[in-house]
């Protein structure tokens, strides 16, 4: 059974650009959550999608957005990148919204220069 | 809002010994889940153990067990017979059971070193 797949694993972008990260959940999992991990702020919740609808959103500016497709794959987009957006972005999937068990991917390391 | 506190930034244990990682949390809710996740250098967060707040019995998974003290809002992780592969960052996390609040709130983590 394949795990949660995040692509790409590494990404370098320039300030002001935009970026799209992808997350493919475990087959059968319908909920996808995104987290940002930085040395200064730790792990922070970005948003959760279930059945193509955003169900929960963390305290991030509108430059951070996401979507979920009918096959449960999810993308998150960050527009007008800032240096402070450099982070490890982790995706987690579960069978149901707010599921009892979350399975995480290995993350995308985004560096903004 | 819920908060999770891990007061030990780093811990060290000798192989085959036992170590306990501390976690406290603050919440006004009575129904919730608590988790311990492990993050090795590979970056993937791996679920170690979980506990439902309504269960009085402490969860156990092989060499990993928790000491859940609901009144004290404490949730410590005990690793027995430590192995080199246990070296990683360990995060304590809280999830509400109220409504649709399904996000995980993490502590700042404890880096565990395992020495020979």
PDB file of C-alpha atoms in Angstrom, chain B residues 15 38 40 63-64 82-88 90 114:
ATOM      1  CA  UNK B  15      21.061   1.875  24.115  1.00  0.00           C
ATOM      2  CA  UNK B  38       8.498  10.620  15.623  1.00  0.00           C
ATOM      3  CA  UNK B  40      13.648  10.995  11.836  1.00  0.00           C
ATOM      4  CA  UNK B  63       8.398  -0.720  23.601  1.00  0.00           C
ATOM      5  CA  UNK B  64       6.430   2.541  23.721  1.00  0.00           C
ATOM      6  CA  UNK B  82      16.021   2.077  23.539  1.00  0.00           C
ATOM      7  CA  UNK B  83      17.472   1.319  20.128  1.00  0.00           C
ATOM      8  CA  UNK B  84      19.681   3.358  17.817  1.00  0.00           C
ATOM      9  CA  UNK B  85      16.752   3.646  15.433  1.00  0.00           C
ATOM     10  CA  UNK B  86      14.769   5.511  18.073  1.00  0.00           C
ATOM     11  CA  UNK B  87      16.976   8.583  17.600  1.00  0.00           C
ATOM     12  CA  UNK B  88      14.737  11.300  16.173  1.00  0.00           C
ATOM     13  CA  UNK B  90       9.568  13.450  19.011  1.00  0.00           C
ATOM     14  CA  UNK B 114      20.619   7.277  21.564  1.00  0.00           C
TER      15      UNK B 114
END
